[in-house]
Amino acid sequence: MTKQILLSFLFLLSLPLAAQEQSTSAIEDSCHEVLLQTSKGNILLRLYNETPLHRDNFMKLVRSGYYDGNLFHRVIADFMIQTGDSTTRHAKTGDRLGGYSPNYNIPAEFRFPKLFHKRGALAAAREPDSNNPERSSSSSQFYIVWGQPHSDAYLDKCQEGIDKRTNGTVKLTPEIREVYRTLGGTPHLDGQYTVFGEVISGLDVVKDIDYSKTDEFDRPVEDIRIIKATIIK
């Protein structure tokens, strides 16, 4: 896969039916947390049970060690930090990154307005609408939102853009607007990219990564990587 994956598995390993049903039931009744040990510090993520396809896929990749050694290959100040291309483990200075993820997609699981792009949101990257009209997610690439607080005027303009891209089906509620005004986030992505978790510890690390010096392709000049990803519970 050579094309760049932008912001803009459905297939689990085969299990005996009874065991799979038991496992699924246990997952749905529990809260799952993943620790990202990065070269800038630790980030603790909580995965949402409302997005089970993304949750289970993410946990599978973490268990397999897929994310260990991955670089944060795309970082944009006041916006987000992105990782999940496993080929970045051995990237050389100046390499163009971000073009790889395992060859499958995950169906979109939009849960707006309950889940939205507030600061600290964990969401799946994907290919653009032009060749991905279903807005299905990348199998492995994800981003963590930073996003600065926004004015009412900016949120009004965002709503106009969201209306065009979602045929008026996604509306920023007063409660969501208040979060974007006070905490921050990336409201223009709502209803178009799947949010499937959030940072519960380590937002200072996200900020540190987000404001790293980058090159013309948004790759940090100094490599920043996930040392190890671990399921905590």
PDB file of C-alpha atoms in Angstrom:
ATOM      1  CA  MET A   1       0.000   0.000   0.000  1.00  0.00           C
ATOM      2  CA  THR A   2       1.757   3.137  -1.178  1.00  0.00           C
ATOM      3  CA  LYS A   3      -0.756   5.959  -0.943  1.00  0.00           C
ATOM      4  CA  GLN A   4      -0.597   8.315   1.995  1.00  0.00           C
ATOM      5  CA  ILE A   5      -3.150   7.641   4.675  1.00  0.00           C
ATOM      6  CA  LEU A   6      -4.823  10.885   5.701  1.00  0.00           C
ATOM      7  CA  LEU A   7      -6.986  12.195   8.444  1.00  0.00           C
ATOM      8  CA  SER A   8      -8.113  13.789   5.874  1.00  0.00           C
ATOM      9  CA  PHE A   9     -11.117  -5.693  11.226  1.00  0.00           C
ATOM     10  CA  LEU A  10     -13.483  -6.444  11.208  1.00  0.00           C
ATOM     11  CA  PHE A  11     -11.832  -9.772  10.988  1.00  0.00           C
ATOM     12  CA  LEU A  12     -10.802 -11.317  14.288  1.00  0.00           C
ATOM     13  CA  LEU A  13      -8.706 -14.432  14.427  1.00  0.00           C
ATOM     14  CA  SER A  14     -10.799 -17.560  14.116  1.00  0.00           C
ATOM     15  CA  LEU A  15     -12.043 -18.813  17.466  1.00  0.00           C
ATOM     16  CA  PRO A  16     -14.419 -21.555  18.498  1.00  0.00           C
ATOM     17  CA  LEU A  17     -17.881 -20.044  18.630  1.00  0.00           C
ATOM     18  CA  ALA A  18     -18.480 -20.616  22.334  1.00  0.00           C
ATOM     19  CA  ALA A  19     -15.108 -19.204  23.305  1.00  0.00           C
ATOM     20  CA  GLN A  20     -15.588 -16.193  21.017  1.00  0.00           C
ATOM     21  CA  GLU A  21     -18.999 -15.413  22.523  1.00  0.00           C
ATOM     22  CA  GLN A  22     -17.594 -15.692  26.032  1.00  0.00           C
ATOM     23  CA  SER A  23     -14.662 -13.442  25.146  1.00  0.00           C
ATOM     24  CA  THR A  24     -16.920 -10.850  23.521  1.00  0.00           C
ATOM     25  CA  SER A  25     -19.204 -10.787  26.548  1.00  0.00           C
ATOM     26  CA  ALA A  26     -16.247 -10.276  28.876  1.00  0.00           C
ATOM     27  CA  ILE A  27     -14.917  -7.410  26.748  1.00  0.00           C
ATOM     28  CA  GLU A  28     -18.254  -5.624  26.674  1.00  0.00           C
ATOM     29  CA  ASP A  29     -18.548  -5.760  30.462  1.00  0.00           C
ATOM     30  CA  SER A  30     -15.129  -4.269  31.151  1.00  0.00           C
ATOM     31  CA  CYS A  31     -13.148  -1.112  30.576  1.00  0.00           C
ATOM     32  CA  HIS A  32      -9.947  -1.404  28.559  1.00  0.00           C
ATOM     33  CA  GLU A  33      -6.885   0.766  28.961  1.00  0.00           C
ATOM     34  CA  VAL A  34      -3.716   0.825  26.877  1.00  0.00           C
ATOM     35  CA  LEU A  35      -0.417   2.361  27.946  1.00  0.00           C
ATOM     36  CA  LEU A  36       1.757   3.929  25.260  1.00  0.00           C
ATOM     37  CA  GLN A  37       5.322   4.247  26.517  1.00  0.00           C
ATOM     38  CA  THR A  38       6.840   6.837  24.204  1.00  0.00           C
ATOM     39  CA  SER A  39      10.237   8.474  23.951  1.00  0.00           C
ATOM     40  CA  LYS A  40       8.564  11.643  25.294  1.00  0.00           C
ATOM     41  CA  GLY A  41       6.747   9.972  28.201  1.00  0.00           C
ATOM     42  CA  ASN A  42       3.704   7.805  28.915  1.00  0.00           C
ATOM     43  CA  ILE A  43       0.204   8.214  27.491  1.00  0.00           C
ATOM     44  CA  LEU A  44      -2.635   6.182  29.007  1.00  0.00           C
ATOM     45  CA  LEU A  45      -5.634   5.527  26.737  1.00  0.00           C
ATOM     46  CA  ARG A  46      -9.132   4.318  27.554  1.00  0.00           C
ATOM     47  CA  LEU A  47     -10.912   2.463  24.745  1.00  0.00           C
ATOM     48  CA  TYR A  48     -14.659   2.948  24.347  1.00  0.00           C
ATOM     49  CA  ASN A  49     -16.981  -0.042  24.414  1.00  0.00           C
ATOM     50  CA  GLU A  50     -19.350   1.914  22.154  1.00  0.00           C
ATOM     51  CA  THR A  51     -16.948   1.261  19.254  1.00  0.00           C
ATOM     52  CA  PRO A  52     -16.255  -2.490  19.622  1.00  0.00           C
ATOM     53  CA  LEU A  53     -14.795  -3.088  16.150  1.00  0.00           C
ATOM     54  CA  HIS A  54     -12.126  -0.446  16.656  1.00  0.00           C
ATOM     55  CA  ARG A  55     -11.570  -1.417  20.287  1.00  0.00           C
ATOM     56  CA  ASP A  56     -11.004  -5.096  19.528  1.00  0.00           C
ATOM     57  CA  ASN A  57      -8.806  -4.389  16.507  1.00  0.00           C
ATOM     58  CA  PHE A  58      -6.645  -1.973  18.484  1.00  0.00           C
ATOM     59  CA  MET A  59      -6.238  -4.468  21.314  1.00  0.00           C
ATOM     60  CA  LYS A  60      -5.294  -7.228  18.868  1.00  0.00           C
ATOM     61  CA  LEU A  61      -2.570  -5.069  17.346  1.00  0.00           C
ATOM     62  CA  VAL A  62      -1.278  -4.036  20.769  1.00  0.00           C
ATOM     63  CA  ARG A  63      -1.097  -7.681  21.897  1.00  0.00           C
ATOM     64  CA  SER A  64       0.831  -8.612  18.759  1.00  0.00           C
ATOM     65  CA  GLY A  65       3.433  -5.887  19.369  1.00  0.00           C
ATOM     66  CA  TYR A  66       2.480  -4.115  16.152  1.00  0.00           C
ATOM     67  CA  TYR A  67       2.875  -0.606  17.598  1.00  0.00           C
ATOM     68  CA  ASP A  68       6.166  -1.201  19.389  1.00  0.00           C
ATOM     69  CA  GLY A  69       8.822   0.978  17.781  1.00  0.00           C
ATOM     70  CA  ASN A  70       6.456   2.959  15.539  1.00  0.00           C
ATOM     71  CA  LEU A  71       7.231   6.631  14.968  1.00  0.00           C
ATOM     72  CA  PHE A  72       4.769   9.465  15.312  1.00  0.00           C
ATOM     73  CA  HIS A  73       5.147  10.209  11.626  1.00  0.00           C
ATOM     74  CA  ARG A  74       2.677  13.076  11.233  1.00  0.00           C
ATOM     75  CA  VAL A  75       2.454  15.876  13.799  1.00  0.00           C
ATOM     76  CA  ILE A  76       0.672  19.191  13.307  1.00  0.00           C
ATOM     77  CA  ALA A  77       0.793  21.824  16.028  1.00  0.00           C
ATOM     78  CA  ASP A  78      -2.573  22.760  17.553  1.00  0.00           C
ATOM     79  CA  PHE A  79      -4.149  19.853  15.675  1.00  0.00           C
ATOM     80  CA  MET A  80      -3.095  16.233  16.312  1.00  0.00           C
ATOM     81  CA  ILE A  81      -0.348  13.582  16.473  1.00  0.00           C
ATOM     82  CA  GLN A  82      -0.518  10.498  14.217  1.00  0.00           C
ATOM     83  CA  THR A  83       1.159   7.066  14.241  1.00  0.00           C
ATOM     84  CA  GLY A  84       0.510   3.452  13.237  1.00  0.00           C
ATOM     85  CA  ASP A  85       2.699   2.872  10.166  1.00  0.00           C
ATOM     86  CA  SER A  86       4.840  -0.087  11.273  1.00  0.00           C
ATOM     87  CA  THR A  87       7.395   0.509   8.501  1.00  0.00           C
ATOM     88  CA  THR A  88       8.527   3.640  10.356  1.00  0.00           C
ATOM     89  CA  ARG A  89      10.460   1.505  12.861  1.00  0.00           C
ATOM     90  CA  HIS A  90      13.467   1.566  10.553  1.00  0.00           C
ATOM     91  CA  ALA A  91      12.850   4.876   8.767  1.00  0.00           C
ATOM     92  CA  LYS A  92      15.825   6.967   7.733  1.00  0.00           C
ATOM     93  CA  THR A  93      16.087  10.720   7.982  1.00  0.00           C
ATOM     94  CA  GLY A  94      14.102  12.356   5.210  1.00  0.00           C
ATOM     95  CA  ASP A  95      12.002   9.285   4.343  1.00  0.00           C
ATOM     96  CA  ARG A  96       8.382   9.970   3.431  1.00  0.00           C
ATOM     97  CA  LEU A  97       6.260   8.124   5.962  1.00  0.00           C
ATOM     98  CA  GLY A  98       2.652   7.184   6.601  1.00  0.00           C
ATOM     99  CA  GLY A  99       1.869   5.076   3.549  1.00  0.00           C
ATOM    100  CA  TYR A 100       1.465   1.684   5.223  1.00  0.00           C
ATOM    101  CA  SER A 101      -1.125  -0.127   7.294  1.00  0.00           C
ATOM    102  CA  PRO A 102      -2.235  -3.798   7.153  1.00  0.00           C
ATOM    103  CA  ASN A 103      -4.401  -4.470   4.114  1.00  0.00           C
ATOM    104  CA  TYR A 104      -7.900  -4.244   5.575  1.00  0.00           C
ATOM    105  CA  ASN A 105     -10.224  -1.499   6.788  1.00  0.00           C
ATOM    106  CA  ILE A 106     -12.612  -1.194   9.728  1.00  0.00           C
ATOM    107  CA  PRO A 107     -16.201  -0.081   9.111  1.00  0.00           C
ATOM    108  CA  ALA A 108     -16.927   3.379  10.482  1.00  0.00           C
ATOM    109  CA  GLU A 109     -18.410   3.484  13.991  1.00  0.00           C
ATOM    110  CA  PHE A 110     -19.566   7.074  14.355  1.00  0.00           C
ATOM    111  CA  ARG A 111     -21.131   7.608  17.789  1.00  0.00           C
ATOM    112  CA  PHE A 112     -21.704  11.349  17.583  1.00  0.00           C
ATOM    113  CA  PRO A 113     -22.790  13.282  19.634  1.00  0.00           C
ATOM    114  CA  LYS A 114     -21.721  11.002  22.502  1.00  0.00           C
ATOM    115  CA  LEU A 115     -18.196  10.644  21.120  1.00  0.00           C
ATOM    116  CA  PHE A 116     -16.557  13.626  19.469  1.00  0.00           C
ATOM    117  CA  HIS A 117     -13.167  15.181  18.749  1.00  0.00           C
ATOM    118  CA  LYS A 118     -12.434  16.872  22.066  1.00  0.00           C
ATOM    119  CA  ARG A 119      -8.840  17.405  23.165  1.00  0.00           C
ATOM    120  CA  GLY A 120      -7.369  14.003  24.028  1.00  0.00           C
ATOM    121  CA  ALA A 121      -9.706  12.031  21.764  1.00  0.00           C
ATOM    122  CA  LEU A 122      -8.277   8.868  20.194  1.00  0.00           C
ATOM    123  CA  ALA A 123      -9.491   8.394  16.624  1.00  0.00           C
ATOM    124  CA  ALA A 124      -8.809   6.314  13.520  1.00  0.00           C
ATOM    125  CA  ALA A 125      -7.114   7.791  10.476  1.00  0.00           C
ATOM    126  CA  ARG A 126      -8.479   6.892   7.052  1.00  0.00           C
ATOM    127  CA  GLU A 127      -8.161   7.502   3.353  1.00  0.00           C
ATOM    128  CA  PRO A 128     -10.045  10.482   1.869  1.00  0.00           C
ATOM    129  CA  ASP A 129     -13.687  10.445   0.775  1.00  0.00           C
ATOM    130  CA  SER A 130     -12.720  10.410  -2.893  1.00  0.00           C
ATOM    131  CA  ASN A 131     -11.693   6.749  -2.729  1.00  0.00           C
ATOM    132  CA  ASN A 132     -13.310   5.849   0.599  1.00  0.00           C
ATOM    133  CA  PRO A 133     -16.925   7.073   0.495  1.00  0.00           C
ATOM    134  CA  GLU A 134     -17.918   4.760   3.364  1.00  0.00           C
ATOM    135  CA  ARG A 135     -15.330   6.544   5.529  1.00  0.00           C
ATOM    136  CA  SER A 136     -13.988   3.250   6.807  1.00  0.00           C
ATOM    137  CA  SER A 137     -10.952   3.444   9.070  1.00  0.00           C
ATOM    138  CA  SER A 138      -7.343   2.472   8.559  1.00  0.00           C
ATOM    139  CA  SER A 139      -6.547  -0.891  10.123  1.00  0.00           C
ATOM    140  CA  SER A 140      -3.724   0.521  12.252  1.00  0.00           C
ATOM    141  CA  GLN A 141      -3.147   4.251  11.902  1.00  0.00           C
ATOM    142  CA  PHE A 142      -4.616   6.470  14.590  1.00  0.00           C
ATOM    143  CA  TYR A 143      -4.309  10.009  15.868  1.00  0.00           C
ATOM    144  CA  ILE A 144      -4.665  11.737  19.208  1.00  0.00           C
ATOM    145  CA  VAL A 145      -6.319  15.152  19.150  1.00  0.00           C
ATOM    146  CA  TRP A 146      -4.710  18.215  20.656  1.00  0.00           C
ATOM    147  CA  GLY A 147      -6.633  21.124  19.130  1.00  0.00           C
ATOM    148  CA  GLN A 148      -6.827  24.548  20.688  1.00  0.00           C
ATOM    149  CA  PRO A 149     -10.006  26.099  22.194  1.00  0.00           C
ATOM    150  CA  HIS A 150     -12.258  27.723  19.591  1.00  0.00           C
ATOM    151  CA  SER A 151     -14.444  30.796  19.431  1.00  0.00           C
ATOM    152  CA  ASP A 152     -18.164  30.728  18.684  1.00  0.00           C
ATOM    153  CA  ALA A 153     -17.451  32.322  15.301  1.00  0.00           C
ATOM    154  CA  TYR A 154     -15.043  29.509  14.413  1.00  0.00           C
ATOM    155  CA  LEU A 155     -17.506  26.863  15.586  1.00  0.00           C
ATOM    156  CA  ASP A 156     -20.215  28.448  13.442  1.00  0.00           C
ATOM    157  CA  LYS A 157     -17.928  28.216  10.414  1.00  0.00           C
ATOM    158  CA  CYS A 158     -17.054  24.615  11.316  1.00  0.00           C
ATOM    159  CA  GLN A 159     -20.743  23.771  11.453  1.00  0.00           C
ATOM    160  CA  GLU A 160     -21.196  25.083   7.927  1.00  0.00           C
ATOM    161  CA  GLY A 161     -18.441  22.790   6.687  1.00  0.00           C
ATOM    162  CA  ILE A 162     -19.758  19.812   8.665  1.00  0.00           C
ATOM    163  CA  ASP A 163     -23.227  20.376   7.193  1.00  0.00           C
ATOM    164  CA  LYS A 164     -21.812  20.161   3.672  1.00  0.00           C
ATOM    165  CA  ARG A 165     -19.811  17.009   4.360  1.00  0.00           C
ATOM    166  CA  THR A 166     -22.554  15.194   6.312  1.00  0.00           C
ATOM    167  CA  ASN A 167     -25.685  16.482   4.536  1.00  0.00           C
ATOM    168  CA  GLY A 168     -26.707  18.345   7.670  1.00  0.00           C
ATOM    169  CA  THR A 169     -26.902  15.213   9.824  1.00  0.00           C
ATOM    170  CA  VAL A 170     -24.202  16.197  12.351  1.00  0.00           C
ATOM    171  CA  LYS A 171     -24.908  19.172  14.612  1.00  0.00           C
ATOM    172  CA  LEU A 172     -22.664  20.572  17.324  1.00  0.00           C
ATOM    173  CA  THR A 173     -24.844  20.643  20.434  1.00  0.00           C
ATOM    174  CA  PRO A 174     -24.562  23.450  23.023  1.00  0.00           C
ATOM    175  CA  GLU A 175     -22.800  21.006  25.352  1.00  0.00           C
ATOM    176  CA  ILE A 176     -20.258  20.004  22.704  1.00  0.00           C
ATOM    177  CA  ARG A 177     -19.666  23.622  21.718  1.00  0.00           C
ATOM    178  CA  GLU A 178     -18.887  24.432  25.348  1.00  0.00           C
ATOM    179  CA  VAL A 179     -16.236  21.697  25.438  1.00  0.00           C
ATOM    180  CA  TYR A 180     -14.673  23.032  22.244  1.00  0.00           C
ATOM    181  CA  ARG A 181     -14.712  26.581  23.636  1.00  0.00           C
ATOM    182  CA  THR A 182     -13.091  25.672  26.954  1.00  0.00           C
ATOM    183  CA  LEU A 183     -11.055  22.484  26.446  1.00  0.00           C
ATOM    184  CA  GLY A 184     -10.347  22.486  22.710  1.00  0.00           C
ATOM    185  CA  GLY A 185     -10.397  19.896  19.964  1.00  0.00           C
ATOM    186  CA  THR A 186     -10.923  19.436  16.230  1.00  0.00           C
ATOM    187  CA  PRO A 187     -14.654  19.938  15.600  1.00  0.00           C
ATOM    188  CA  HIS A 188     -14.377  19.941  11.792  1.00  0.00           C
ATOM    189  CA  LEU A 189     -13.729  16.165  11.904  1.00  0.00           C
ATOM    190  CA  ASP A 190     -16.910  15.236  13.785  1.00  0.00           C
ATOM    191  CA  GLY A 191     -19.170  12.690  12.131  1.00  0.00           C
ATOM    192  CA  GLN A 192     -16.479  11.807   9.572  1.00  0.00           C
ATOM    193  CA  TYR A 193     -13.744   9.973  11.492  1.00  0.00           C
ATOM    194  CA  THR A 194     -14.314   7.319  14.157  1.00  0.00           C
ATOM    195  CA  VAL A 195     -13.471   8.364  17.711  1.00  0.00           C
ATOM    196  CA  PHE A 196     -12.847   5.194  19.733  1.00  0.00           C
ATOM    197  CA  GLY A 197     -11.095   6.261  22.932  1.00  0.00           C
ATOM    198  CA  GLU A 198      -9.492   9.063  24.893  1.00  0.00           C
ATOM    199  CA  VAL A 199      -6.382  10.014  26.840  1.00  0.00           C
ATOM    200  CA  ILE A 200      -6.913   9.644  30.594  1.00  0.00           C
ATOM    201  CA  SER A 201      -3.332  10.427  31.585  1.00  0.00           C
ATOM    202  CA  GLY A 202      -0.438  12.008  29.727  1.00  0.00           C
ATOM    203  CA  LEU A 203      -2.006  14.947  27.904  1.00  0.00           C
ATOM    204  CA  ASP A 204       1.158  16.871  28.742  1.00  0.00           C
ATOM    205  CA  VAL A 205       3.076  14.300  26.677  1.00  0.00           C
ATOM    206  CA  VAL A 206       0.614  14.717  23.784  1.00  0.00           C
ATOM    207  CA  LYS A 207       1.186  18.467  23.955  1.00  0.00           C
ATOM    208  CA  ASP A 208       4.951  18.009  23.990  1.00  0.00           C
ATOM    209  CA  ILE A 209       4.777  15.820  20.880  1.00  0.00           C
ATOM    210  CA  ASP A 210       2.281  18.129  19.175  1.00  0.00           C
ATOM    211  CA  TYR A 211       4.628  21.111  19.434  1.00  0.00           C
ATOM    212  CA  SER A 212       7.698  19.250  18.197  1.00  0.00           C
ATOM    213  CA  LYS A 213       9.665  20.803  15.347  1.00  0.00           C
ATOM    214  CA  THR A 214       8.681  19.149  12.050  1.00  0.00           C
ATOM    215  CA  ASP A 215       9.844  19.083   8.449  1.00  0.00           C
ATOM    216  CA  GLU A 216       7.866  20.083   5.359  1.00  0.00           C
ATOM    217  CA  PHE A 217       5.963  16.768   5.459  1.00  0.00           C
ATOM    218  CA  ASP A 218       4.909  17.184   9.126  1.00  0.00           C
ATOM    219  CA  ARG A 219       7.366  14.532  10.309  1.00  0.00           C
ATOM    220  CA  PRO A 220       9.116  15.442  13.565  1.00  0.00           C
ATOM    221  CA  VAL A 221      12.740  16.386  12.900  1.00  0.00           C
ATOM    222  CA  GLU A 222      13.754  14.402  16.000  1.00  0.00           C
ATOM    223  CA  ASP A 223      12.266  10.898  15.901  1.00  0.00           C
ATOM    224  CA  ILE A 224       9.507  10.348  18.466  1.00  0.00           C
ATOM    225  CA  ARG A 225       8.406   6.757  18.828  1.00  0.00           C
ATOM    226  CA  ILE A 226       6.195   4.391  20.752  1.00  0.00           C
ATOM    227  CA  ILE A 227       8.662   2.299  22.713  1.00  0.00           C
ATOM    228  CA  LYS A 228       6.005  -0.183  23.804  1.00  0.00           C
ATOM    229  CA  ALA A 229       2.197  -0.417  23.835  1.00  0.00           C
ATOM    230  CA  THR A 230       0.651  -2.539  26.607  1.00  0.00           C
ATOM    231  CA  ILE A 231      -2.885  -3.459  27.615  1.00  0.00           C
ATOM    232  CA  ILE A 232      -3.237  -2.464  31.261  1.00  0.00           C
ATOM    233  CA  LYS A 233      -6.727  -3.851  31.791  1.00  0.00           C
TER     234      LYS A 233
END
